Amino acid sequence: MTSQLHRREWLKQSALAALGVGFSLRSLAGEDQLAREFGSEHGLINLGSNENPYGIAPGAKQAIADLISSAHRYQYNIPGVQTFKKELADYYGVTPEHLLVTPGSGEALNLLARHYSKGNLVTATPTFGILPNTAKKIGTTVKEIPLDKEKVHDLDLMLKAIDNETSQVYICNPANPTGTIVSPAALKSFCREASKKAMTSVDEAYIDFLDAPNNESMISLVKEGNRNIVVIRTFSKIHAMAGLRVGFIIAHPETIQSLSANYFGNSNFCVSALSIAAAQASLKDPNHSKLSKQKNEAARNYTIKTLQELGYNPVPSYTNFIYFNLKDYPGDFAKDMLAKNIILRSSEQPDGKYCRVSVGTLDEMKSFIKEIKK
Ligand SMILES: Cc1ncc(COP(=O)(O)O)c(C=O)c1O
């Protein structure tokens, strides 16, 4: 047995052991340690974390290589990275005062949960877990509004759930784990209403996978001067920089000031200079993102079509992951697929068992389909 095989078996055993101690691959809440540990370099296909399998832009790689000899400096002492906020602001048509850069958008979500912690939070279920889970941990009441039958946000019910005690509304569009969207017009009117009563946080982690007109961002509401809208973005998805940890918040400058005052790890320190340089280069390489989007779409279409042929009914996905009901699958799907060297997520919902599988490369999706056929 080669050392790589040894390592793979060891990792798999650790994963299976971890399932028994409540450290579940089935969790949809944030990243789990196991999924981070595994990669195709160990012969495992990682379809668990909605990463971009095509790697970072060539310019971003070069930027890291170019800056490595300055890595002994704090980023505020490196002229090349001092311009990041300005470049990011120009890209999105806002000012640097509209931005708070964080080490990954997960950190932004944690910050929002801590900052708007009074009373209750209104969100959907299921949804991306970081913000609601942090809120629960620190004692905020979380009102979880079920998605509708189509697995789309029920905006009316969410609006009705907002009361005088609501300090924040969190909505993820496109939605995780389902991959569905609401139209920009519907979301805008929802955000306008919700923001009259509470801070309204819109997580747009996957928006770059959408085509026009669905890819219209709620940043437009921030630009209108609305102080109660926060848009959360990440470089982890279309920019393929999950391991480099760059995310950001776009909001009214007063909202950013208030959030920054409560932010211990001021972003002048907590985002790596190498990551900033990579993000700067990636912003300047729209072709790389375009290519990722095209390849993702091809692999997603193949997977959805094949799942349909196999009798599954995947939820229409606008993202780089697919959510589908496992019908009467008898066991723990994520655990069983791990035994076949494929990492994905499965969960039990009130209407049955579901799988969330990330869209990997076409070859990876063919391997996934091969296993599911068995
Ligand atoms: C909807 C959503 N928001 C935020 C994140 C966090 O991403 P990151 O912390 O890598 O920016 C994820 C990660 O999967 C996500 O799915």
mmCIF file of N, CA and C in Angstrom, residues 12 15-16 18-20 22-30 32-36 38 46 48-49 332-339 342-347 356:
data_model
loop_
_atom_site.group_PDB
_atom_site.id
_atom_site.type_symbol
_atom_site.label_atom_id
_atom_site.label_comp_id
_atom_site.label_asym_id
_atom_site.label_seq_id
_atom_site.Cartn_x
_atom_site.Cartn_y
_atom_site.Cartn_z
ATOM 1 N N LYS A 12 -10.365 8.430 6.027
ATOM 2 C CA LYS A 12 -11.731 7.904 5.959
ATOM 3 C C LYS A 12 -12.161 7.338 7.310
ATOM 4 N N ALA A 15 -13.031 10.017 9.539
ATOM 5 C CA ALA A 15 -14.328 10.600 9.191
ATOM 6 C C ALA A 15 -15.449 9.739 9.752
ATOM 7 N N LEU A 16 -15.324 8.432 9.579
ATOM 8 C CA LEU A 16 -16.378 7.540 10.050
ATOM 9 C C LEU A 16 -16.457 7.559 11.572
ATOM 10 N N ALA A 18 -15.665 10.011 13.415
ATOM 11 C CA ALA A 18 -16.223 11.302 13.808
ATOM 12 C C ALA A 18 -17.745 11.307 13.703
ATOM 13 N N LEU A 19 -18.269 10.542 12.748
ATOM 14 C CA LEU A 19 -19.731 10.494 12.612
ATOM 15 C C LEU A 19 -20.371 9.967 13.891
ATOM 16 N N GLY A 20 -19.637 9.078 14.545
ATOM 17 C CA GLY A 20 -20.167 8.474 15.763
ATOM 18 C C GLY A 20 -20.089 9.386 16.976
ATOM 19 N N GLY A 22 -20.856 12.654 16.894
ATOM 20 C CA GLY A 22 -21.662 13.849 16.671
ATOM 21 C C GLY A 22 -20.995 14.887 15.803
ATOM 22 N N PHE A 23 -19.916 14.535 15.158
ATOM 23 C CA PHE A 23 -19.229 15.482 14.282
ATOM 24 C C PHE A 23 -19.598 15.078 12.879
ATOM 25 N N SER A 24 -20.758 15.538 12.451
ATOM 26 C CA SER A 24 -21.403 14.859 11.341
ATOM 27 C C SER A 24 -21.146 15.472 9.987
ATOM 28 N N LEU A 25 -20.855 14.642 9.029
ATOM 29 C CA LEU A 25 -20.778 15.088 7.641
ATOM 30 C C LEU A 25 -22.145 15.512 7.148
ATOM 31 N N ARG A 26 -23.154 15.184 7.918
ATOM 32 C CA ARG A 26 -24.501 15.498 7.477
ATOM 33 C C ARG A 26 -24.855 16.942 7.816
ATOM 34 N N SER A 27 -24.006 17.559 8.645
ATOM 35 C CA SER A 27 -24.317 18.930 9.022
ATOM 36 C C SER A 27 -24.235 19.851 7.820
ATOM 37 N N LEU A 28 -25.206 20.745 7.690
ATOM 38 C CA LEU A 28 -25.153 21.743 6.631
ATOM 39 C C LEU A 28 -24.708 23.077 7.202
ATOM 40 N N ALA A 29 -24.373 23.066 8.472
ATOM 41 C CA ALA A 29 -24.069 24.336 9.130
ATOM 42 C C ALA A 29 -22.592 24.656 9.011
ATOM 43 N N GLY A 30 -22.238 25.487 8.037
ATOM 44 C CA GLY A 30 -20.866 25.935 7.927
ATOM 45 C C GLY A 30 -19.953 24.830 7.434
ATOM 46 N N ASP A 32 -17.184 21.932 7.881
ATOM 47 C CA ASP A 32 -16.719 21.094 8.960
ATOM 48 C C ASP A 32 -15.290 20.646 8.686
ATOM 49 N N GLN A 33 -14.674 20.339 9.769
ATOM 50 C CA GLN A 33 -13.248 20.006 9.760
ATOM 51 C C GLN A 33 -12.943 18.890 8.769
ATOM 52 N N LEU A 34 -13.838 17.910 8.744
ATOM 53 C CA LEU A 34 -13.566 16.750 7.908
ATOM 54 C C LEU A 34 -13.481 17.123 6.441
ATOM 55 N N ALA A 35 -14.476 17.895 6.017
ATOM 56 C CA ALA A 35 -14.506 18.246 4.606
ATOM 57 C C ALA A 35 -13.251 19.015 4.235
ATOM 58 N N ARG A 36 -12.756 19.811 5.174
ATOM 59 C CA ARG A 36 -11.532 20.570 4.885
ATOM 60 C C ARG A 36 -10.344 19.647 4.751
ATOM 61 N N PHE A 38 -10.182 16.650 3.607
ATOM 62 C CA PHE A 38 -10.129 15.772 2.458
ATOM 63 C C PHE A 38 -9.979 16.535 1.168
ATOM 64 N N ASN A 46 -14.196 15.556 -3.283
ATOM 65 C CA ASN A 46 -14.850 16.418 -2.307
ATOM 66 C C ASN A 46 -15.970 17.229 -2.953
ATOM 67 N N GLY A 48 -18.504 18.355 -1.008
ATOM 68 C CA GLY A 48 -19.217 18.688 0.229
ATOM 69 C C GLY A 48 -19.283 20.155 0.587
ATOM 70 N N SER A 49 -18.461 20.997 -0.021
ATOM 71 C CA SER A 49 -18.344 22.375 0.490
ATOM 72 C C SER A 49 -18.585 23.449 -0.554
ATOM 73 N N ASP A 332 -27.654 6.232 5.963
ATOM 74 C CA ASP A 332 -27.045 7.556 6.059
ATOM 75 C C ASP A 332 -26.275 7.779 4.753
ATOM 76 N N PHE A 333 -26.858 8.561 3.871
ATOM 77 C CA PHE A 333 -26.331 8.684 2.511
ATOM 78 C C PHE A 333 -24.905 9.253 2.506
ATOM 79 N N ALA A 334 -24.683 10.304 3.294
ATOM 80 C CA ALA A 334 -23.348 10.939 3.302
ATOM 81 C C ALA A 334 -22.293 9.929 3.772
ATOM 82 N N LYS A 335 -22.662 9.160 4.778
ATOM 83 C CA LYS A 335 -21.722 8.176 5.322
ATOM 84 C C LYS A 335 -21.448 7.074 4.291
ATOM 85 N N ASP A 336 -22.503 6.639 3.622
ATOM 86 C CA ASP A 336 -22.349 5.569 2.634
ATOM 87 C C ASP A 336 -21.531 6.043 1.432
ATOM 88 N N MET A 337 -21.727 7.294 1.035
ATOM 89 C CA MET A 337 -20.942 7.809 -0.094
ATOM 90 C C MET A 337 -19.484 8.035 0.308
ATOM 91 N N LEU A 338 -19.270 8.383 1.561
ATOM 92 C CA LEU A 338 -17.891 8.546 2.032
ATOM 93 C C LEU A 338 -17.147 7.218 1.922
ATOM 94 N N ALA A 339 -17.874 6.137 2.212
ATOM 95 C CA ALA A 339 -17.250 4.816 2.093
ATOM 96 C C ALA A 339 -16.844 4.546 0.646
ATOM 97 N N ILE A 342 -16.530 9.527 -1.726
ATOM 98 C CA ILE A 342 -17.150 10.778 -2.178
ATOM 99 C C ILE A 342 -17.719 11.520 -0.967
ATOM 100 N N ILE A 343 -17.298 12.776 -0.834
ATOM 101 C CA ILE A 343 -17.791 13.580 0.280
ATOM 102 C C ILE A 343 -18.934 14.454 -0.213
ATOM 103 N N LEU A 344 -20.069 14.367 0.444
ATOM 104 C CA LEU A 344 -21.199 15.255 0.160
ATOM 105 C C LEU A 344 -21.989 15.401 1.450
ATOM 106 N N ARG A 345 -23.085 16.121 1.387
ATOM 107 C CA ARG A 345 -23.888 16.327 2.592
ATOM 108 C C ARG A 345 -25.258 15.689 2.411
ATOM 109 N N SER A 346 -25.764 15.125 3.502
ATOM 110 C CA SER A 346 -27.169 14.723 3.465
ATOM 111 C C SER A 346 -27.802 15.127 4.784
ATOM 112 N N SER A 347 -29.095 15.322 4.760
ATOM 113 C CA SER A 347 -29.765 15.792 5.972
ATOM 114 C C SER A 347 -31.197 15.273 5.986
ATOM 115 N N ARG A 356 -27.228 17.205 -0.553
ATOM 116 C CA ARG A 356 -26.688 18.384 -1.234
ATOM 117 C C ARG A 356 -25.325 17.993 -1.766
#
